[in-house]
Short mmCIF file of C-alpha atoms in Angstrom, two decimals:
data_model
loop_
_atom_site.label_atom_id
_atom_site.label_comp_id
_atom_site.label_asym_id
_atom_site.label_seq_id
_atom_site.Cartn_x
_atom_site.Cartn_y
_atom_site.Cartn_z
CA MET A 5 -20.90 -44.78 -14.55
CA SER A 6 -24.30 -44.11 -16.24
CA PHE A 7 -24.56 -41.59 -18.26
CA SER A 8 -27.42 -38.98 -17.88
CA PRO A 9 -30.13 -39.75 -20.98
CA LEU A 10 -29.28 -37.34 -24.22
CA ILE A 11 -25.15 -38.42 -22.75
CA ARG A 12 -25.78 -41.71 -23.05
CA GLN A 13 -28.06 -42.35 -25.84
CA LEU A 14 -26.00 -39.89 -28.15
CA ILE A 15 -22.70 -42.20 -26.87
CA GLU A 16 -24.53 -45.07 -28.23
CA ALA A 17 -25.39 -44.00 -31.46
CA LEU A 18 -21.37 -43.48 -31.67
CA ARG A 19 -20.94 -46.63 -31.48
CA THR A 20 -22.41 -47.25 -34.31
CA LEU A 21 -20.07 -45.51 -36.62
CA PRO A 22 -17.75 -48.08 -37.99
CA GLY A 23 -13.87 -48.60 -35.53
CA VAL A 24 -15.88 -46.57 -32.61
CA GLY A 25 -15.76 -48.19 -29.36
CA PRO A 26 -17.12 -47.14 -25.91
CA LYS A 27 -14.43 -44.77 -25.10
CA SER A 28 -14.21 -43.03 -28.50
CA ALA A 29 -17.37 -42.85 -28.59
CA GLN A 30 -17.21 -40.90 -25.32
CA ARG A 31 -14.23 -39.26 -26.16
CA MET A 32 -15.88 -38.07 -29.41
CA ALA A 33 -19.24 -37.29 -27.29
CA LEU A 34 -17.15 -34.92 -25.07
CA HIS A 35 -15.82 -32.51 -27.24
CA LEU A 36 -18.65 -32.04 -29.39
CA LEU A 37 -20.05 -30.82 -26.01
CA GLU A 38 -17.36 -28.83 -24.48
CA ARG A 39 -15.28 -27.74 -27.91
CA ASP A 40 -17.78 -27.90 -30.92
CA ARG A 41 -21.44 -27.54 -30.81
CA SER A 42 -22.49 -26.22 -34.50
CA GLY A 43 -19.89 -29.13 -35.20
CA GLY A 44 -22.01 -31.42 -33.89
CA LEU A 45 -25.52 -30.02 -35.05
CA ARG A 46 -23.47 -29.67 -38.47
CA LEU A 47 -22.70 -33.34 -39.01
CA ALA A 48 -26.62 -34.21 -37.24
CA GLU A 49 -28.08 -32.39 -40.96
CA ALA A 50 -25.16 -33.72 -43.39
CA LEU A 51 -26.27 -37.26 -42.00
CA GLN A 52 -29.99 -36.25 -42.49
CA ALA A 53 -29.39 -35.01 -45.97
CA ALA A 54 -27.35 -38.05 -47.44
CA MET A 55 -29.18 -40.72 -45.48
CA HIS A 56 -32.50 -39.52 -46.77
CA GLY A 57 -30.81 -37.74 -50.21
CA VAL A 58 -28.26 -40.04 -51.05
CA GLY A 59 -29.55 -43.22 -53.67
CA TYR A 60 -27.87 -46.07 -56.34
CA CYS A 61 -26.87 -43.86 -59.95
CA ASN A 62 -30.05 -45.56 -61.97
CA ARG A 63 -26.54 -46.98 -64.99
CA CYS A 64 -23.62 -47.79 -63.15
CA ARG A 65 -25.48 -48.30 -59.26
CA SER A 66 -23.16 -46.40 -57.48
CA LEU A 67 -23.97 -44.57 -54.92
CA SER A 68 -25.83 -41.62 -56.31
CA GLU A 69 -28.03 -38.26 -55.62
CA THR A 70 -29.23 -38.23 -58.74
CA GLU A 71 -30.84 -40.51 -60.74
CA VAL A 72 -27.38 -40.99 -63.11
CA CYS A 73 -24.74 -40.36 -61.51
CA ARG A 74 -22.10 -37.49 -61.60
CA LEU A 75 -19.41 -40.35 -63.07
CA CYS A 76 -22.17 -41.94 -66.23
CA THR A 77 -23.43 -38.36 -67.35
CA ASP A 78 -19.73 -37.04 -67.72
CA PRO A 79 -19.42 -36.74 -71.48
CA ARG A 80 -15.07 -37.03 -71.49
CA ARG A 81 -15.13 -40.79 -69.92
CA ASP A 82 -14.43 -43.61 -72.33
CA ASP A 83 -17.94 -45.35 -72.58
CA SER A 84 -15.92 -48.10 -74.71
CA LEU A 85 -14.33 -49.54 -71.44
CA LEU A 86 -16.25 -50.47 -68.43
CA CYS A 87 -15.24 -51.66 -65.10
CA ILE A 88 -16.68 -53.54 -62.61
CA LEU A 89 -16.31 -53.66 -59.35
CA GLN A 90 -18.59 -55.90 -56.27
CA SER A 91 -19.12 -52.28 -54.31
CA PRO A 92 -19.25 -48.64 -54.42
CA ALA A 93 -15.75 -47.65 -52.24
CA ASP A 94 -14.19 -49.82 -54.16
CA VAL A 95 -15.04 -46.98 -57.78
CA TRP A 96 -13.97 -44.36 -54.38
CA ALA A 97 -11.24 -45.78 -54.25
CA VAL A 98 -10.01 -46.63 -58.37
CA GLU A 99 -11.50 -42.39 -58.85
CA GLN A 100 -9.07 -41.57 -55.35
CA ALA A 101 -5.88 -43.75 -57.62
CA GLY A 102 -6.25 -41.87 -60.77
CA GLY A 103 -5.41 -43.45 -64.34
CA PHE A 104 -8.97 -45.32 -65.23
CA ASN A 105 -11.12 -42.85 -67.45
CA GLY A 106 -13.59 -45.16 -68.07
CA ARG A 107 -17.18 -46.72 -66.86
CA TYR A 108 -17.61 -48.58 -64.04
CA PHE A 109 -20.12 -51.02 -63.30
CA VAL A 110 -20.73 -51.94 -59.32
CA LEU A 111 -22.44 -55.08 -58.64
CA LYS A 112 -23.70 -56.17 -55.31
CA GLY A 113 -20.88 -57.77 -54.06
CA ASN A 114 -20.25 -61.55 -55.24
CA LEU A 115 -21.61 -64.67 -56.39
CA SER A 116 -21.75 -66.18 -52.97
CA PRO A 117 -24.01 -69.14 -52.84
CA ILE A 118 -23.47 -69.91 -49.39
CA ASP A 119 -25.41 -67.00 -48.56
CA GLY A 120 -28.05 -67.79 -50.70
CA LEU A 121 -26.57 -65.06 -53.60
CA GLY A 122 -26.98 -66.00 -56.97
CA PRO A 123 -26.00 -63.76 -60.41
CA ASP A 124 -29.67 -62.26 -60.02
CA GLU A 125 -29.11 -61.18 -56.13
CA ILE A 126 -26.05 -58.88 -57.24
CA GLY A 127 -26.82 -57.28 -60.86
CA ILE A 128 -25.99 -59.93 -63.46
CA PRO A 129 -28.75 -59.66 -65.58
CA ALA A 130 -28.86 -55.40 -65.17
CA LEU A 131 -24.88 -55.51 -66.55
CA LEU A 132 -26.17 -58.18 -69.34
CA ALA A 133 -29.12 -55.42 -70.51
CA GLN A 134 -26.56 -53.13 -70.39
CA LEU A 135 -23.53 -54.87 -72.68
CA GLU A 136 -26.84 -55.20 -75.05
CA GLN A 137 -27.43 -51.51 -75.24
CA ARG A 138 -24.18 -50.42 -74.99
CA GLU A 139 -21.08 -50.47 -77.11
CA VAL A 140 -17.98 -51.62 -74.99
CA ALA A 141 -15.33 -52.92 -76.55
CA GLU A 142 -13.05 -54.05 -72.93
CA VAL A 143 -14.82 -55.46 -69.75
CA ILE A 144 -12.49 -54.61 -66.54
CA LEU A 145 -13.19 -57.36 -63.59
CA ALA A 146 -11.95 -55.59 -61.16
CA THR A 147 -13.68 -57.75 -58.25
CA ASN A 148 -11.54 -58.62 -55.17
CA PRO A 149 -9.13 -61.21 -55.50
CA THR A 150 -10.64 -63.30 -52.60
CA VAL A 151 -12.11 -66.70 -53.60
CA GLU A 152 -15.30 -65.44 -54.73
CA GLY A 153 -14.55 -62.27 -56.10
CA GLU A 154 -12.36 -64.70 -58.36
CA ALA A 155 -15.18 -67.00 -58.56
CA THR A 156 -17.52 -63.58 -59.31
CA ALA A 157 -15.02 -62.54 -62.35
CA HIS A 158 -14.38 -66.30 -63.74
CA TYR A 159 -18.73 -66.52 -63.96
CA ILE A 160 -18.72 -62.99 -65.56
CA ALA A 161 -16.35 -64.10 -68.35
CA SER A 162 -17.50 -66.62 -68.65
CA LEU A 163 -20.95 -65.14 -70.32
CA LEU A 164 -19.29 -62.33 -72.01
CA LYS A 165 -16.65 -64.32 -73.97
CA PRO A 166 -19.37 -65.94 -76.05
CA ARG A 167 -20.27 -62.71 -77.10
CA GLY A 168 -17.29 -61.26 -78.28
CA ILE A 169 -16.54 -58.98 -75.76
CA ARG A 170 -13.32 -58.13 -74.31
CA VAL A 171 -12.64 -59.31 -70.86
CA SER A 172 -9.67 -58.78 -69.00
CA ARG A 173 -8.71 -58.71 -65.00
CA ILE A 174 -7.14 -56.69 -63.04
CA ALA A 175 -2.98 -57.19 -62.24
CA HIS A 176 -2.36 -59.11 -58.39
CA GLY A 177 0.93 -59.64 -57.75
CA VAL A 178 3.22 -57.51 -55.11
CA PRO A 179 1.88 -54.07 -54.31
CA LEU A 180 4.27 -51.45 -54.74
CA GLY A 181 6.54 -50.59 -51.97
CA GLY A 182 5.98 -53.94 -50.49
CA GLU A 183 8.49 -56.23 -49.62
CA LEU A 184 9.40 -60.11 -51.14
CA GLU A 185 10.20 -60.86 -47.67
CA PHE A 186 6.77 -60.54 -46.47
CA ILE A 187 4.21 -61.35 -48.96
CA ASP A 188 2.30 -64.10 -48.42
CA GLY A 189 2.90 -66.77 -50.83
CA GLY A 190 -0.45 -66.99 -52.74
CA THR A 191 0.69 -63.48 -54.10
CA LEU A 192 4.03 -64.76 -54.65
CA ALA A 193 2.81 -67.13 -56.53
CA HIS A 194 0.45 -65.45 -58.34
CA ALA A 195 3.25 -62.37 -59.18
CA LEU A 196 6.02 -65.09 -60.67
CA ALA A 197 2.38 -66.71 -63.03
CA GLY A 198 1.91 -63.21 -64.25
CA ARG A 199 5.40 -62.02 -64.77
CA THR A 200 5.55 -59.40 -68.21
CA LEU A 201 8.73 -59.92 -69.97
CA ILE A 202 11.39 -56.63 -70.33
CA SER A 203 11.42 -55.19 -73.89
CA MET B 9 -11.89 -37.87 -56.99
CA SER B 10 -14.63 -34.99 -56.04
CA PHE B 11 -17.89 -36.89 -54.90
CA SER B 12 -21.39 -36.03 -54.92
CA PRO B 13 -22.23 -32.55 -52.68
CA LEU B 14 -24.14 -34.38 -49.78
CA ILE B 15 -21.77 -37.28 -49.43
CA ARG B 16 -18.63 -35.27 -49.34
CA GLN B 17 -20.69 -32.54 -46.83
CA LEU B 18 -21.06 -36.15 -44.31
CA ILE B 19 -17.64 -37.00 -45.16
CA GLU B 20 -16.53 -33.26 -43.92
CA ALA B 21 -18.85 -33.15 -41.32
CA LEU B 22 -17.72 -36.85 -39.92
CA ARG B 23 -13.97 -35.56 -39.50
CA THR B 24 -15.25 -32.88 -37.12
CA LEU B 25 -15.31 -35.63 -34.89
CA PRO B 26 -12.17 -36.07 -32.62
CA GLY B 27 -9.62 -38.81 -34.38
CA VAL B 28 -11.24 -39.43 -37.92
CA GLY B 29 -9.11 -38.75 -40.73
CA PRO B 30 -10.00 -38.60 -44.51
CA LYS B 31 -10.09 -42.12 -44.76
CA SER B 32 -12.16 -43.39 -41.27
CA ALA B 33 -14.64 -40.33 -42.51
CA GLN B 34 -15.23 -41.85 -46.31
CA ARG B 35 -15.57 -45.91 -44.54
CA MET B 36 -17.98 -44.40 -41.60
CA ALA B 37 -20.18 -42.83 -44.64
CA LEU B 38 -19.98 -45.31 -46.78
CA HIS B 39 -20.60 -48.00 -43.70
CA LEU B 40 -24.16 -45.61 -42.85
CA LEU B 41 -25.13 -45.04 -46.78
CA GLU B 42 -24.96 -48.90 -47.96
CA ARG B 43 -25.71 -50.39 -44.19
CA ASP B 44 -27.18 -48.60 -42.18
CA ARG B 45 -29.37 -46.06 -43.22
CA SER B 46 -31.22 -45.90 -39.68
CA GLY B 47 -27.99 -46.13 -37.78
CA GLY B 48 -27.45 -42.99 -39.34
CA LEU B 49 -30.96 -41.32 -38.82
CA ARG B 50 -30.84 -42.30 -35.14
CA LEU B 51 -27.24 -40.95 -34.80
CA ALA B 52 -28.84 -37.63 -36.53
CA GLU B 53 -31.45 -37.23 -33.48
CA ALA B 54 -29.39 -37.93 -30.82
CA LEU B 55 -26.51 -34.81 -32.13
CA GLN B 56 -29.73 -33.18 -32.63
CA ALA B 57 -31.18 -34.07 -29.26
CA ALA B 58 -27.70 -33.75 -26.56
CA MET B 59 -26.14 -30.87 -29.24
CA HIS B 60 -29.61 -28.60 -28.11
CA GLY B 61 -29.91 -30.81 -24.40
CA VAL B 62 -27.79 -31.18 -22.81
CA GLY B 63 -26.14 -28.36 -20.52
CA TYR B 64 -23.74 -27.46 -16.94
CA CYS B 65 -25.26 -28.49 -13.86
CA ASN B 66 -26.33 -25.32 -11.61
CA ARG B 67 -23.48 -27.29 -8.86
CA CYS B 68 -20.70 -29.06 -9.96
CA ARG B 69 -20.81 -27.20 -13.66
CA SER B 70 -20.56 -31.18 -14.98
CA LEU B 71 -22.06 -31.27 -18.64
CA SER B 72 -26.08 -31.71 -17.34
CA GLU B 73 -28.93 -32.03 -19.42
CA THR B 74 -31.29 -30.79 -15.72
CA GLU B 75 -30.51 -28.16 -13.82
CA VAL B 76 -28.97 -29.65 -11.13
CA CYS B 77 -27.33 -32.99 -11.55
CA ARG B 78 -28.11 -36.72 -10.98
CA LEU B 79 -24.68 -36.83 -8.63
CA CYS B 80 -25.55 -33.34 -6.95
CA THR B 81 -29.59 -34.78 -6.54
CA ASP B 82 -28.04 -38.43 -4.92
CA PRO B 83 -28.73 -38.23 -1.86
CA ARG B 84 -26.94 -41.23 -1.33
CA ARG B 85 -23.37 -38.93 -2.03
CA ASP B 86 -21.31 -37.76 0.62
CA ASP B 87 -21.44 -34.15 1.18
CA SER B 88 -18.82 -34.17 2.96
CA LEU B 89 -16.60 -34.33 1.11
CA LEU B 90 -15.94 -32.23 -2.76
CA CYS B 91 -13.20 -33.26 -5.45
CA ILE B 92 -12.43 -30.71 -7.62
CA LEU B 93 -11.19 -32.11 -11.31
CA GLN B 94 -10.66 -29.65 -14.42
CA SER B 95 -13.64 -31.19 -16.98
CA PRO B 96 -16.56 -33.08 -17.01
CA ALA B 97 -14.68 -35.78 -18.74
CA ASP B 98 -12.47 -36.22 -15.16
CA VAL B 99 -15.76 -36.36 -14.41
CA TRP B 100 -16.36 -39.21 -15.99
CA ALA B 101 -13.52 -40.92 -15.35
CA VAL B 102 -13.49 -40.96 -11.68
CA GLU B 103 -16.87 -42.67 -11.89
CA GLN B 104 -16.37 -44.80 -14.11
CA ALA B 105 -13.72 -45.85 -11.45
CA GLY B 106 -15.61 -46.42 -8.51
CA GLY B 107 -14.68 -46.34 -5.22
CA PHE B 108 -15.01 -42.43 -4.42
CA ASN B 109 -18.90 -41.30 -3.19
CA GLY B 110 -18.53 -37.32 -2.48
CA ARG B 111 -19.80 -34.87 -5.30
CA TYR B 112 -17.43 -32.80 -7.44
CA PHE B 113 -16.43 -29.38 -8.60
CA VAL B 114 -15.42 -28.72 -12.61
CA LEU B 115 -13.52 -25.58 -12.67
CA LYS B 116 -13.58 -24.66 -17.06
CA GLY B 117 -9.61 -26.49 -17.50
CA ASN B 118 -6.23 -25.07 -15.31
CA LEU B 119 -5.37 -21.75 -14.76
CA SER B 120 -2.90 -20.27 -17.64
CA PRO B 121 -2.11 -16.93 -17.09
CA ILE B 122 -0.36 -17.23 -21.40
CA ASP B 123 -4.27 -18.13 -22.08
CA GLY B 124 -6.22 -15.22 -20.66
CA LEU B 125 -6.69 -18.16 -17.55
CA GLY B 126 -7.23 -16.74 -14.73
CA PRO B 127 -9.45 -17.31 -11.11
CA ASP B 128 -12.33 -16.03 -12.45
CA GLU B 129 -12.56 -17.81 -15.99
CA ILE B 130 -11.75 -21.01 -14.10
CA GLY B 131 -14.64 -20.57 -11.36
CA ILE B 132 -12.50 -20.16 -8.32
CA PRO B 133 -15.02 -17.60 -7.43
CA ALA B 134 -18.19 -20.24 -7.86
CA LEU B 135 -16.16 -23.13 -5.85
CA LEU B 136 -15.89 -20.93 -2.81
CA ALA B 137 -19.32 -19.37 -2.69
CA GLN B 138 -20.09 -22.67 -2.82
CA LEU B 139 -17.82 -23.98 0.07
CA GLU B 140 -19.64 -21.08 1.91
CA GLN B 141 -23.14 -22.73 1.78
CA ARG B 142 -22.05 -26.32 2.67
CA GLU B 143 -20.35 -27.88 5.17
CA VAL B 144 -17.18 -29.72 3.10
CA ALA B 145 -14.72 -31.42 5.62
CA GLU B 146 -12.19 -32.09 2.78
CA VAL B 147 -11.47 -31.17 -0.52
CA ILE B 148 -9.74 -33.42 -3.11
CA LEU B 149 -7.98 -31.51 -5.82
CA ALA B 150 -7.89 -33.97 -8.80
CA THR B 151 -6.43 -31.62 -11.08
CA ASN B 152 -4.42 -32.90 -13.87
CA PRO B 153 -0.06 -33.60 -12.85
CA THR B 154 0.78 -31.48 -15.43
CA VAL B 155 2.69 -27.75 -14.69
CA GLU B 156 -0.78 -25.85 -15.25
CA GLY B 157 -2.99 -28.43 -12.93
CA GLU B 158 -0.39 -28.24 -10.13
CA ALA B 159 -0.38 -25.00 -9.92
CA THR B 160 -4.03 -24.54 -9.84
CA ALA B 161 -4.91 -26.98 -7.35
CA HIS B 162 -1.84 -25.33 -4.91
CA TYR B 163 -3.25 -21.63 -5.83
CA ILE B 164 -7.49 -22.77 -4.43
CA ALA B 165 -4.80 -25.17 -1.86
CA SER B 166 -3.53 -21.83 0.10
CA LEU B 167 -7.22 -20.22 -0.74
CA LEU B 168 -9.06 -22.74 0.82
CA LYS B 169 -6.44 -24.22 4.20
CA PRO B 170 -7.15 -20.26 5.73
CA ARG B 171 -10.50 -21.17 5.93
CA GLY B 172 -10.34 -24.41 7.80
CA ILE B 173 -10.76 -26.83 5.07
CA ARG B 174 -8.59 -30.02 5.23
CA VAL B 175 -6.87 -29.75 1.36
CA SER B 176 -5.72 -32.94 -0.40
CA ARG B 177 -4.10 -34.29 -3.67
CA ILE B 178 -4.73 -37.37 -5.02
CA ALA B 179 -1.41 -39.38 -5.62
CA HIS B 180 0.85 -39.74 -7.64
CA GLY B 181 2.66 -42.31 -8.13
CA VAL B 182 3.43 -45.09 -10.38
CA PRO B 183 0.14 -46.76 -12.16
CA LEU B 184 -0.76 -49.78 -11.82
CA GLY B 185 0.31 -52.60 -14.06
CA GLY B 186 2.82 -49.94 -15.07
CA GLU B 187 7.18 -51.51 -15.20
CA LEU B 188 9.60 -48.92 -12.86
CA GLU B 189 12.09 -49.44 -16.26
CA PHE B 190 9.63 -47.23 -18.34
CA ILE B 191 7.97 -45.43 -16.78
CA ASP B 192 9.02 -41.69 -17.06
CA GLY B 193 11.57 -40.34 -14.27
CA GLY B 194 8.85 -37.28 -13.28
CA THR B 195 6.94 -39.45 -12.04
CA LEU B 196 9.45 -42.30 -10.32
CA ALA B 197 10.86 -38.95 -8.12
CA HIS B 198 7.16 -38.70 -7.11
CA ALA B 199 6.56 -42.54 -6.89
CA LEU B 200 9.87 -42.20 -4.07
CA ALA B 201 9.10 -39.08 -2.68
CA GLY B 202 5.33 -39.92 -1.66
CA ARG B 203 6.11 -43.30 -0.80
CA THR B 204 4.31 -44.85 2.02
CA LEU B 205 5.36 -47.23 5.02
CA ILE B 206 4.11 -50.68 5.03
CA SER B 207 2.22 -51.43 8.35
#
C-alpha cells in the first residue's frame, strides 16, 4: 500500500537510522502518531539542536558542542597520559568502561591507503603538533585490533618512539566472560603470546 | 560517562522510539552526528510535519492528513464491504497483504471494561451512524483474536444482526508456513473446529 505523503516521508526518514528496517520504521511512525506526538516533537527538536549545535573539540577532536570539550578542560584528568582512538564512539566506550583518567585524541578513522586515507587524512599532523606543545609521558594506542587499526598503531609508534615518548598498545586477548572454546584462533594466539606472569 | 547536553538530549529523545534501548540510541546519535547530519535534519522535518499534519479520517477513523482519507475517497473500492479493525496499523497490514477491496472502519482499541473502555469510548456509536447512512452488505470483523478482540467482535455482531446486516469474522487457524508441532493448542483447536470441506 502507499501511505499518505506525510506518513510515508516519516517512515522513509526513520529508515536513515542505523538498524531500522521498513517494518520497524512503520512501527515507530505509528507509535509516535498514535501514542506519543509530544515525544515525536521533542525528538525533532533534539535532532535539530544536535545536528546544528554539535561540532568537534579543537583539542581531542571528539564530538563536542563547545570549542574544547568537557573531557579536555576537566582539571582532574591526567595530562601525562594520552589515549589515541579512532572514533568518538570509542571515547564513549572507554569513558563508560571507567578506569581511564587521562586525555584523548581521536583520529578520523584508520590508515587505509586503498580508501585514500593517509596520515594527513586521519589527523596525524595535528597529533604531532599537540605532542610538541604538551608534556605527555605515555601514549596509549587504542585503535581497533583490525589490520588497519594495527597498521595505524604501528605507524604512530614508529613516529613517536624516536621522540622519546613511551608508547603502549591496549591488551588483546580473551574477553572477560568469554569461553576459550568459542574464541577465534587469532585472539587465542594473541592471548597466549601476550601472557603475563602471576607473581 | 555523562555526554554533553545536546548529545544526551538526542540520545534520550531517540529512546522514545519503540524498541530503541540506551545502546541503540547511542549508536543512532553517533551515526547521525558523524555520518549523516542531513539525514538527521530530514528526520527532524519529517517528524514535525507528521506530528502536526496527520490527524484522523472523518470516515474510517484511521490516520490521515486529509479530512477524509485516500482509501475512503477511492472510487474503485467496494462500498458494500466494511472491514472493522482496532487500529490504523491493522489497516496498513491488511492493505499490504492485498486482496481486500472494501472500506475500513477503525475502532479506538477493543472493549475492555477493566480499562474503562466501553462501546462509546471505542467508537461504536459512530460505526452505527455510518451503517445507517451507507448501504453495507457485509461487515467483516477483523479485531485481534484475543479475549478483548473476540468480545468486541461478538458485541458488534449482536448489534448488527438484528439490523439485517451480514456479519463475518476473519478466519482463525494455522498460519501459512506454520508447523503444527509448534502451534499453540488454542489455535490448533480453532483450526480443527473451523475446518472447511475440500470439494
